[in-house]
Amino acid sequence: MSVALEAHAESWRITPSIAVNETLTNNLFLTSTNRTSDLVTGITPGISIEGQGARTSLRLNYGLTQNLYARESSQNNRQNSLNAVGTLEAIEDWFFIDASGTISQQLISAFGQTSPSDANINNNQTETAYYSISPYIRGRFLSSTEYLLRYTASTTSADSSVVSDTTTSQWLGRINGNTRWGPLSWSLDASSNSVQYDIGRDRNDTRYGLTLSYRLTPQFQFSLIAGRETNNLVSLEDETHSDSGYGIVWTPSPRTKLDARMTRRFFGNGYQLSFSHRMPRSLVSYTASRDVSYQPVGVGNTGQGSNYDAFYAIIAASNPGLAPDAIRAQVNQVLQGRGVPADGTVVNGALTNRPTLQKLQQLSYALLGARNTLTFSATESQQQSLGVVSGLTDDYSLANEVTQRGFGIIWGHQLTGRSSLSLSLNEQRSLAKGTNRLDTKTQGAYLFFTTQLSPKTQANIGARHVISDGGINADYTESALTGVLSHSF
């Protein structure tokens, strides 16, 4: 049943769904010897809620999959999936509450097996839940000064006993405003972050600083940053360090933007950089950062996917004035009509029991044609453990540094108004630097045919072949045929 309610500018849509997924695999357990073939039936009832009220908004997608194995019935299992984000305006234009939640399958080790499908049995994968609530106030005083005070509490838990559950508490405050000299603006920032681990010691980090920004031209702004930071991320006792640097924002045209910030911190140079350039039917973007990381990218990510975001930007720019709901409808039509997944993630990080220093680079390109789409994404992540912690077992017990590289290419072609064909090629590689020289590489090729049987019913058949080498019991090859029938009510 699809319900749409509209009153006083409110619009809510609740859509239940059911999907049946059949997988015929020649290597259920992803092993190099004694491979087991099986037919796996996945039944997934789900619900989608999306809406906007006078003071509320919510986007929620939940599914519960029951996997049934024809031969290995002892492996029957249930898997949850959740992606939810909502906002409540408790006091008009002043007090807000954000909330989010995700449930996903995450890797325990970057050097273990990487599953081509959640239907495979993989002991290197565990269901991980993340929930967050964040009340905050924002407003203005003295006509030109704005303030923000936010508190965020979050928790992450995994089904695996070797992975630590974490609880995070964070305060963030900001005051910013203009000056009597028009091009000059300022901001004061302060933050306090406390992370508690079930396995391993707790960490805390407090930062405060002043930023002065000067707009040299309408297209170019330069900033100076000065501050202090106190934390116990490296040592057992709190240490205080200076936190200073600079930033630039360059927007030579509405289609191009560069935003960069570099600071000198306790671990050396930290930075965040983002660049994007939009052409009439394509978008290229690049991001780079070097900062402290507490979780892999997939945990707590409530975005709708990198491919979704890229095509949203292209369609929105090509249709100025088009309502957001109409843009979202066109994006979903493109993704479903070309058989392209919303998310183009190519590197799956692994859960850890400690914070890490992460250097991350991501490059993506999206092309939207009349009947074809092409997306390319590449990622490199280099992570080092912060501090020495005895008694912990994770990837940093084996290596001083973990490097993950990956790329993915997805071509989608609309055959008819109802049918599409897509081909996906990807590779992910994990390398260990240290005493243990581990190297895991997984390559996959996926071919899918998708057709719309009715306005609310979709069918998909596909084939895949995956090759994995090296790592910890990660040598395997797998081929599979898949079929999915889904219906929304």
Short mmCIF file of C-alpha atoms in Angstrom, two decimals:
data_model
loop_
_atom_site.label_atom_id
_atom_site.label_comp_id
_atom_site.label_asym_id
_atom_site.label_seq_id
_atom_site.Cartn_x
_atom_site.Cartn_y
_atom_site.Cartn_z
CA MET A 1 0.00 0.00 0.00
CA SER A 2 1.36 3.40 -0.97
CA VAL A 3 0.02 6.25 1.15
CA ALA A 4 0.51 9.91 0.28
CA LEU A 5 -0.88 12.52 2.69
CA GLU A 6 -0.84 16.21 1.82
CA ALA A 7 -2.10 18.90 4.20
CA HIS A 8 -0.59 22.21 5.20
CA ALA A 9 2.38 21.62 2.84
CA GLU A 10 2.97 18.17 4.36
CA SER A 11 3.76 15.19 2.17
CA TRP A 12 4.40 11.67 3.42
CA ARG A 13 4.81 8.46 1.51
CA ILE A 14 4.88 5.02 3.14
CA THR A 15 5.72 2.15 0.79
CA PRO A 16 5.86 -1.50 1.93
CA SER A 17 7.72 -3.87 -0.40
CA ILE A 18 8.69 -7.51 -0.84
CA ALA A 19 11.63 -8.96 -2.77
CA VAL A 20 12.69 -12.53 -3.52
CA ASN A 21 16.34 -13.08 -4.43
CA GLU A 22 17.63 -16.37 -5.88
CA THR A 23 21.39 -17.04 -5.96
CA LEU A 24 22.95 -20.14 -7.52
CA THR A 25 26.60 -20.10 -6.42
CA ASN A 26 29.41 -22.59 -6.99
CA ASN A 27 31.31 -21.50 -3.86
CA LEU A 28 29.00 -20.75 -0.95
CA PHE A 29 31.76 -20.54 1.71
CA LEU A 30 34.27 -18.67 -0.52
CA THR A 31 37.04 -21.27 -0.09
CA SER A 32 39.91 -22.35 -2.32
CA THR A 33 39.27 -26.10 -1.78
CA ASN A 34 36.21 -28.29 -1.26
CA ARG A 35 33.91 -25.73 -2.79
CA THR A 36 30.22 -26.09 -1.99
CA SER A 37 27.50 -25.24 -4.49
CA ASP A 38 24.10 -24.15 -3.23
CA LEU A 39 20.88 -22.41 -4.15
CA VAL A 40 20.12 -19.54 -1.78
CA THR A 41 16.68 -17.98 -1.48
CA GLY A 42 16.52 -14.56 0.13
CA ILE A 43 13.11 -13.18 1.11
CA THR A 44 13.12 -9.49 2.05
CA PRO A 45 10.06 -7.65 3.31
CA GLY A 46 10.80 -3.97 3.63
CA ILE A 47 9.35 -0.55 4.21
CA SER A 48 10.25 2.90 2.92
CA ILE A 49 9.10 6.12 4.57
CA GLU A 50 9.85 9.48 3.06
CA GLY A 51 8.21 12.74 3.89
CA GLN A 52 8.35 16.36 4.88
CA GLY A 53 6.08 18.06 7.38
CA ALA A 54 5.83 21.59 8.68
CA ARG A 55 8.62 20.91 11.19
CA THR A 56 9.71 17.35 10.48
CA SER A 57 11.43 15.37 7.76
CA LEU A 58 12.25 11.68 7.53
CA ARG A 59 13.86 9.30 5.06
CA LEU A 60 13.88 5.66 6.17
CA ASN A 61 14.53 2.40 4.34
CA TYR A 62 14.42 -0.88 6.26
CA GLY A 63 14.59 -4.48 5.13
CA LEU A 64 14.77 -7.86 6.88
CA THR A 65 16.25 -10.65 4.76
CA GLN A 66 15.69 -14.33 5.54
CA ASN A 67 18.30 -16.42 3.72
CA LEU A 68 17.33 -20.07 3.11
CA TYR A 69 19.96 -22.55 1.86
CA ALA A 70 18.82 -25.57 -0.19
CA ARG A 71 21.78 -27.79 0.82
CA GLU A 72 23.35 -26.10 3.84
CA SER A 73 20.14 -25.45 5.78
CA SER A 74 22.10 -25.13 9.04
CA GLN A 75 23.42 -21.82 7.67
CA ASN A 76 19.96 -20.23 7.40
CA ASN A 77 20.20 -16.67 8.73
CA ARG A 78 18.50 -13.30 8.98
CA GLN A 79 20.06 -9.98 8.08
CA ASN A 80 18.82 -6.47 8.80
CA SER A 81 19.45 -3.39 6.71
CA LEU A 82 18.57 0.16 7.72
CA ASN A 83 19.27 3.64 6.44
CA ALA A 84 17.37 6.37 8.27
CA VAL A 85 17.81 10.08 8.86
CA GLY A 86 15.29 12.54 10.30
CA THR A 87 15.02 16.08 11.65
CA LEU A 88 12.56 17.70 14.08
CA GLU A 89 12.25 21.47 14.45
CA ALA A 90 11.21 21.46 18.11
CA ILE A 91 11.18 25.26 18.50
CA GLU A 92 10.67 27.22 15.33
CA ASP A 93 13.90 28.41 13.76
CA TRP A 94 15.92 27.80 16.95
CA PHE A 95 15.91 24.29 18.50
CA PHE A 96 16.36 21.21 16.28
CA ILE A 97 16.91 17.49 16.79
CA ASP A 98 18.63 15.29 14.20
CA ALA A 99 18.54 11.50 14.42
CA SER A 100 20.00 8.78 12.22
CA GLY A 101 20.53 5.05 12.12
CA THR A 102 22.17 2.44 9.92
CA ILE A 103 22.41 -1.34 9.98
CA SER A 104 24.86 -2.86 7.50
CA GLN A 105 27.29 -5.72 6.93
CA GLN A 106 30.88 -4.68 7.73
CA LEU A 107 34.24 -6.40 7.32
CA ILE A 108 36.11 -7.51 10.45
CA SER A 109 39.51 -7.56 8.71
CA ALA A 110 40.68 -5.83 5.54
CA PHE A 111 42.77 -8.94 4.76
CA GLY A 112 40.03 -11.55 5.05
CA GLN A 113 37.36 -12.62 2.60
CA THR A 114 35.33 -9.93 0.85
CA SER A 115 31.88 -11.22 -0.02
CA PRO A 116 30.44 -10.64 -3.49
CA SER A 117 26.97 -11.06 -1.95
CA ASP A 118 25.32 -11.20 1.47
CA ALA A 119 24.03 -14.64 0.45
CA ASN A 120 27.55 -16.10 0.81
CA ILE A 121 28.72 -17.39 4.20
CA ASN A 122 31.61 -15.21 5.33
CA ASN A 123 33.06 -15.31 8.85
CA ASN A 124 34.90 -12.07 8.06
CA GLN A 125 31.63 -10.14 7.96
CA THR A 126 29.40 -8.99 10.80
CA GLU A 127 26.17 -7.06 11.12
CA THR A 128 26.87 -3.61 12.54
CA ALA A 129 24.34 -1.11 13.91
CA TYR A 130 24.90 2.63 14.35
CA TYR A 131 22.47 5.09 15.99
CA SER A 132 22.87 8.80 16.60
CA ILE A 133 20.83 11.63 18.14
CA SER A 134 21.92 15.24 17.92
CA PRO A 135 19.98 18.15 19.48
CA TYR A 136 21.22 21.62 18.62
CA ILE A 137 20.32 25.29 18.73
CA ARG A 138 21.19 27.94 16.20
CA GLY A 139 20.35 31.58 15.85
CA ARG A 140 21.54 35.13 15.34
CA PHE A 141 22.33 38.09 17.58
CA LEU A 142 23.67 41.60 16.99
CA SER A 143 22.22 41.34 13.46
CA SER A 144 25.45 40.03 11.88
CA THR A 145 26.54 37.27 14.30
CA GLU A 146 25.39 33.65 14.13
CA TYR A 147 25.78 30.91 16.74
CA LEU A 148 25.47 27.13 16.87
CA LEU A 149 25.64 24.74 19.83
CA ARG A 150 25.27 21.01 19.09
CA TYR A 151 25.48 17.84 21.19
CA THR A 152 25.76 14.43 19.50
CA ALA A 153 25.50 11.04 21.16
CA SER A 154 26.08 7.93 19.07
CA THR A 155 26.62 4.22 19.56
CA THR A 156 28.05 1.50 17.33
CA SER A 157 27.64 -2.21 18.02
CA ALA A 158 28.62 -5.31 16.05
CA ASP A 159 27.50 -8.93 16.35
CA SER A 160 31.12 -10.14 16.43
CA SER A 161 32.75 -10.56 19.85
CA VAL A 162 36.18 -9.59 18.48
CA VAL A 163 34.98 -6.10 17.51
CA SER A 164 34.57 -3.40 20.13
CA ASP A 165 31.27 -1.62 20.69
CA THR A 166 31.78 2.14 20.93
CA THR A 167 29.89 5.05 22.46
CA THR A 168 30.68 8.59 21.36
CA SER A 169 29.76 11.89 23.00
CA GLN A 170 30.52 15.16 21.23
CA TRP A 171 29.96 18.87 21.88
CA LEU A 172 30.39 21.43 19.13
CA GLY A 173 30.08 25.21 19.42
CA ARG A 174 30.54 27.93 16.82
CA ILE A 175 30.12 31.70 16.67
CA ASN A 176 30.75 33.52 13.39
CA GLY A 177 30.08 36.92 11.99
CA ASN A 178 31.10 39.77 9.73
CA THR A 179 33.08 42.91 10.51
CA ARG A 180 32.79 46.58 9.58
CA TRP A 181 35.32 45.76 6.85
CA GLY A 182 33.03 43.94 4.43
CA PRO A 183 35.44 41.34 2.97
CA LEU A 184 36.64 40.26 6.47
CA SER A 185 34.71 37.68 8.51
CA TRP A 186 35.54 35.60 11.59
CA SER A 187 34.51 32.46 13.47
CA LEU A 188 35.23 30.93 16.88
CA ASP A 189 35.03 27.13 17.13
CA ALA A 190 35.25 24.69 20.02
CA SER A 191 34.66 20.94 20.16
CA SER A 192 34.98 18.10 22.66
CA ASN A 193 34.90 14.47 21.61
CA SER A 194 34.87 11.43 23.94
CA VAL A 195 34.91 7.84 22.65
CA GLN A 196 34.43 4.81 24.92
CA TYR A 197 35.50 1.35 23.72
CA ASP A 198 34.30 -1.95 25.18
CA ILE A 199 37.66 -3.38 24.09
CA GLY A 200 40.64 -1.09 24.62
CA ARG A 201 41.00 2.24 26.38
CA ASP A 202 38.81 5.33 26.06
CA ARG A 203 39.90 8.37 24.05
CA ASN A 204 39.10 12.08 24.20
CA ASP A 205 39.93 15.09 22.06
CA THR A 206 39.25 18.79 22.74
CA ARG A 207 39.88 21.56 20.19
CA TYR A 208 39.25 25.29 19.99
CA GLY A 209 40.34 27.94 17.55
CA LEU A 210 39.82 31.21 15.68
CA THR A 211 39.43 31.56 11.91
CA LEU A 212 39.78 34.86 10.03
CA SER A 213 38.56 34.88 6.43
CA TYR A 214 39.12 37.53 3.81
CA ARG A 215 37.34 37.58 0.45
CA LEU A 216 39.89 38.95 -2.01
CA THR A 217 37.49 38.71 -4.97
CA PRO A 218 33.93 37.43 -5.36
CA GLN A 219 35.47 34.11 -6.49
CA PHE A 220 38.36 33.73 -4.01
CA GLN A 221 38.47 33.64 -0.19
CA PHE A 222 41.53 33.08 2.00
CA SER A 223 41.47 32.05 5.69
CA LEU A 224 43.95 31.92 8.56
CA ILE A 225 43.39 29.38 11.36
CA ALA A 226 44.87 29.35 14.89
CA GLY A 227 43.97 27.17 17.85
CA ARG A 228 44.91 24.50 20.40
CA GLU A 229 44.14 20.80 20.78
CA THR A 230 44.32 18.52 23.84
CA ASN A 231 43.90 14.75 23.55
CA ASN A 232 45.07 11.31 24.67
CA LEU A 233 44.87 9.71 21.23
CA VAL A 234 48.59 8.85 21.16
CA SER A 235 49.68 8.74 24.80
CA LEU A 236 47.96 7.60 27.99
CA GLU A 237 47.97 11.16 29.34
CA ASP A 238 46.48 14.28 27.78
CA GLU A 239 48.86 16.23 25.56
CA THR A 240 48.36 19.76 24.23
CA HIS A 241 49.45 20.90 20.77
CA SER A 242 49.00 23.94 18.58
CA ASP A 243 46.45 23.69 15.77
CA SER A 244 47.05 26.28 13.07
CA GLY A 245 46.88 26.57 9.31
CA TYR A 246 45.06 28.15 6.40
CA GLY A 247 42.23 27.57 3.97
CA ILE A 248 41.06 28.70 0.54
CA VAL A 249 37.74 28.66 -1.28
CA TRP A 250 37.88 29.26 -5.03
CA THR A 251 34.77 29.34 -7.20
CA PRO A 252 35.79 30.54 -10.67
CA SER A 253 32.33 29.68 -12.07
CA PRO A 254 29.04 28.15 -10.92
CA ARG A 255 30.30 24.85 -12.36
CA THR A 256 33.65 24.68 -10.58
CA LYS A 257 34.58 24.83 -6.91
CA LEU A 258 37.73 24.18 -4.89
CA ASP A 259 37.61 24.13 -1.08
CA ALA A 260 40.84 23.34 0.79
CA ARG A 261 41.94 23.55 4.42
CA MET A 262 45.32 22.62 5.92
CA THR A 263 46.27 22.62 9.60
CA ARG A 264 49.36 21.62 11.54
CA ARG A 265 48.19 19.14 14.20
CA PHE A 266 49.60 16.67 16.73
CA PHE A 267 50.12 14.02 14.01
CA GLY A 268 51.64 16.40 11.46
CA ASN A 269 49.81 17.98 8.55
CA GLY A 270 46.07 17.47 8.48
CA TYR A 271 43.93 18.58 5.57
CA GLN A 272 40.56 18.43 3.84
CA LEU A 273 40.26 19.15 0.12
CA SER A 274 37.31 18.93 -2.24
CA PHE A 275 37.14 19.80 -5.92
CA SER A 276 34.26 19.45 -8.33
CA HIS A 277 33.70 20.45 -11.93
CA ARG A 278 30.39 20.04 -13.71
CA MET A 279 29.95 19.86 -17.46
CA PRO A 280 26.56 19.88 -19.23
CA ARG A 281 25.99 16.13 -18.82
CA SER A 282 28.81 14.99 -16.56
CA LEU A 283 30.48 15.63 -13.21
CA VAL A 284 34.00 15.01 -11.94
CA SER A 285 34.88 15.29 -8.26
CA TYR A 286 37.94 14.69 -6.10
CA THR A 287 38.29 14.70 -2.33
CA ALA A 288 41.33 14.19 -0.13
CA SER A 289 41.80 14.27 3.62
CA ARG A 290 44.22 13.38 6.41
CA ASP A 291 42.52 13.18 9.78
CA VAL A 292 41.62 10.98 12.74
CA SER A 293 39.12 8.21 11.93
CA TYR A 294 37.06 6.24 14.45
CA GLN A 295 35.02 4.05 12.08
CA PRO A 296 35.16 2.85 8.45
CA VAL A 297 33.25 4.91 5.90
CA GLY A 298 30.29 2.53 5.72
CA VAL A 299 29.39 2.84 9.41
CA GLY A 300 26.98 5.70 10.06
CA ASN A 301 26.78 6.77 6.40
CA THR A 302 23.18 7.82 5.79
CA GLY A 303 23.78 9.23 2.31
CA GLN A 304 21.84 7.89 -0.65
CA GLY A 305 25.01 6.93 -2.53
CA SER A 306 27.77 8.56 -4.55
CA ASN A 307 26.15 7.75 -7.92
CA TYR A 308 22.85 9.14 -6.66
CA ASP A 309 24.57 12.38 -5.55
CA ALA A 310 26.40 12.79 -8.87
CA PHE A 311 23.30 12.37 -11.04
CA TYR A 312 21.32 14.60 -8.68
CA ALA A 313 23.86 17.40 -9.23
CA ILE A 314 23.77 16.94 -13.02
CA ILE A 315 19.96 16.89 -13.26
CA ALA A 316 19.50 19.78 -10.81
CA ALA A 317 21.93 21.97 -12.75
CA SER A 318 20.28 21.11 -16.08
CA ASN A 319 16.81 21.94 -14.72
CA PRO A 320 17.04 25.15 -12.68
CA GLY A 321 13.91 25.80 -10.67
CA LEU A 322 12.86 22.14 -10.62
CA ALA A 323 11.49 21.08 -7.22
CA PRO A 324 13.67 18.71 -5.15
CA ASP A 325 10.97 16.00 -5.25
CA ALA A 326 10.94 16.13 -9.03
CA ILE A 327 14.74 15.95 -9.18
CA ARG A 328 14.78 12.91 -6.87
CA ALA A 329 12.18 11.23 -9.08
CA GLN A 330 14.32 11.78 -12.17
CA VAL A 331 17.45 10.48 -10.41
CA ASN A 332 15.65 7.31 -9.31
CA GLN A 333 14.32 6.86 -12.84
CA VAL A 334 17.85 7.10 -14.26
CA LEU A 335 19.33 4.67 -11.73
CA GLN A 336 16.55 2.11 -12.11
CA GLY A 337 16.21 2.60 -15.85
CA ARG A 338 19.92 2.00 -16.49
CA GLY A 339 20.44 -0.66 -13.83
CA VAL A 340 22.98 1.46 -11.94
CA PRO A 341 23.32 1.08 -8.14
CA ALA A 342 22.86 4.25 -6.09
CA ASP A 343 26.17 3.69 -4.28
CA GLY A 344 29.47 3.35 -6.12
CA THR A 345 31.66 2.55 -3.11
CA VAL A 346 34.71 0.52 -4.17
CA VAL A 347 36.68 0.22 -0.90
CA ASN A 348 35.07 -1.37 2.14
CA GLY A 349 36.91 -0.37 5.30
CA ALA A 350 37.27 -2.78 8.23
CA LEU A 351 36.13 -2.37 11.83
CA THR A 352 38.82 -1.50 14.37
CA ASN A 353 39.15 -1.33 18.16
CA ARG A 354 41.07 1.94 18.19
CA PRO A 355 41.20 5.31 16.38
CA THR A 356 43.47 5.59 13.37
CA LEU A 357 45.19 8.29 11.34
CA GLN A 358 43.63 8.04 7.89
CA LYS A 359 44.83 9.51 4.61
CA LEU A 360 41.97 9.22 2.12
CA GLN A 361 41.65 10.07 -1.59
CA GLN A 362 38.52 9.61 -3.70
CA LEU A 363 38.02 10.36 -7.41
CA SER A 364 34.72 9.95 -9.23
CA TYR A 365 33.25 10.68 -12.65
CA ALA A 366 29.66 10.37 -13.81
CA LEU A 367 28.31 10.74 -17.37
CA LEU A 368 24.59 10.91 -18.16
CA GLY A 369 23.62 10.30 -21.78
CA ALA A 370 20.31 9.88 -23.52
CA ARG A 371 20.35 6.08 -23.06
CA ASN A 372 23.74 5.38 -21.50
CA THR A 373 25.39 6.17 -18.20
CA LEU A 374 29.00 5.69 -17.19
CA THR A 375 30.39 6.01 -13.67
CA PHE A 376 33.98 5.62 -12.55
CA SER A 377 35.24 5.74 -8.99
CA ALA A 378 38.65 5.20 -7.42
CA THR A 379 39.65 5.27 -3.76
CA GLU A 380 42.87 4.96 -1.77
CA SER A 381 42.90 4.79 2.02
CA GLN A 382 46.05 4.62 4.17
CA GLN A 383 45.51 4.07 7.90
CA GLN A 384 47.92 3.95 10.83
CA SER A 385 47.14 3.09 14.43
CA LEU A 386 47.28 6.01 16.86
CA GLY A 387 49.25 4.97 19.93
CA VAL A 388 50.31 1.56 21.18
CA VAL A 389 47.61 -0.49 22.92
CA SER A 390 48.42 -3.90 24.36
CA GLY A 391 45.92 -6.75 24.30
CA LEU A 392 43.98 -5.58 21.23
CA THR A 393 43.46 -7.84 18.23
CA ASP A 394 42.64 -6.25 14.89
CA ASP A 395 44.41 -5.44 11.61
CA TYR A 396 46.87 -3.15 13.44
CA SER A 397 48.03 -6.09 15.53
CA LEU A 398 49.41 -7.42 12.22
CA ALA A 399 50.54 -4.25 10.47
CA ASN A 400 51.79 -0.75 11.23
CA GLU A 401 49.89 0.62 8.23
CA VAL A 402 46.94 -0.68 6.23
CA THR A 403 46.49 0.53 2.65
CA GLN A 404 43.33 -0.15 0.66
CA ARG A 405 42.96 0.73 -3.02
CA GLY A 406 40.05 0.12 -5.33
CA PHE A 407 38.28 1.20 -8.48
CA GLY A 408 34.95 0.51 -10.10
CA ILE A 409 33.45 1.10 -13.55
CA ILE A 410 29.71 0.80 -14.17
CA TRP A 411 28.15 1.08 -17.62
CA GLY A 412 24.38 1.24 -17.83
CA HIS A 413 22.33 1.09 -21.03
CA GLN A 414 18.59 1.55 -21.41
CA LEU A 415 17.45 -1.06 -23.93
CA THR A 416 13.79 -0.03 -24.00
CA GLY A 417 11.48 2.08 -21.91
CA ARG A 418 11.21 -0.83 -19.48
CA SER A 419 14.49 -2.77 -19.76
CA SER A 420 18.16 -2.05 -19.17
CA LEU A 421 21.55 -3.75 -19.21
CA SER A 422 24.46 -2.94 -16.92
CA LEU A 423 28.06 -4.14 -16.64
CA SER A 424 30.20 -3.53 -13.58
CA LEU A 425 33.93 -4.18 -13.14
CA ASN A 426 35.70 -3.57 -9.83
CA GLU A 427 38.86 -4.32 -7.90
CA GLN A 428 39.81 -3.90 -4.26
CA ARG A 429 43.27 -4.45 -2.81
CA SER A 430 44.46 -4.41 0.82
CA LEU A 431 48.15 -4.23 1.74
CA ALA A 432 49.87 -4.42 5.12
CA LYS A 433 53.04 -2.50 5.90
CA GLY A 434 55.00 -3.88 8.83
CA THR A 435 56.20 -7.23 10.17
CA ASN A 436 53.47 -9.16 8.34
CA ARG A 437 53.43 -8.47 4.60
CA LEU A 438 49.82 -9.25 3.72
CA ASP A 439 48.32 -8.56 0.31
CA THR A 440 44.69 -9.28 -0.61
CA LYS A 441 43.17 -8.54 -4.01
CA THR A 442 39.56 -9.13 -5.03
CA GLN A 443 38.32 -8.60 -8.60
CA GLY A 444 34.76 -8.93 -9.82
CA ALA A 445 32.70 -8.69 -13.01
CA TYR A 446 28.92 -8.34 -12.81
CA LEU A 447 26.34 -8.36 -15.63
CA PHE A 448 22.67 -7.52 -14.99
CA PHE A 449 19.49 -7.35 -17.06
CA THR A 450 16.65 -5.42 -15.43
CA THR A 451 13.08 -5.04 -16.61
CA GLN A 452 9.98 -3.33 -15.29
CA LEU A 453 7.12 -5.87 -15.35
CA SER A 454 4.59 -3.34 -14.08
CA PRO A 455 4.74 0.14 -12.52
CA LYS A 456 5.41 -1.49 -9.11
CA THR A 457 7.09 -4.77 -10.06
CA GLN A 458 10.68 -5.19 -11.22
CA ALA A 459 12.72 -8.25 -12.23
CA ASN A 460 16.47 -8.62 -12.43
CA ILE A 461 18.69 -11.46 -13.62
CA GLY A 462 22.46 -11.41 -13.43
CA ALA A 463 25.75 -13.27 -13.53
CA ARG A 464 29.01 -12.63 -11.72
CA HIS A 465 32.54 -13.96 -11.51
CA VAL A 466 34.86 -13.06 -8.63
CA ILE A 467 38.56 -13.85 -8.09
CA SER A 468 40.26 -13.27 -4.74
CA ASP A 469 43.98 -13.77 -3.96
CA GLY A 470 46.16 -13.65 -0.83
CA GLY A 471 45.28 -12.36 2.60
CA ILE A 472 44.00 -14.48 5.49
CA ASN A 473 42.11 -17.45 4.01
CA ALA A 474 40.98 -15.14 1.22
CA ASP A 475 41.97 -17.25 -1.83
CA TYR A 476 38.88 -18.21 -3.79
CA THR A 477 37.02 -17.96 -7.09
CA GLU A 478 33.25 -17.81 -7.31
CA SER A 479 30.69 -17.75 -10.10
CA ALA A 480 27.00 -17.21 -9.56
CA LEU A 481 23.69 -16.66 -11.32
CA THR A 482 21.18 -14.40 -9.61
CA GLY A 483 17.56 -13.43 -10.01
CA VAL A 484 15.48 -10.88 -8.12
CA LEU A 485 11.75 -10.18 -8.22
CA SER A 486 10.63 -7.14 -6.23
CA HIS A 487 7.23 -5.52 -5.74
CA SER A 488 6.13 -2.39 -3.90
CA PHE A 489 2.59 -2.07 -2.59
#
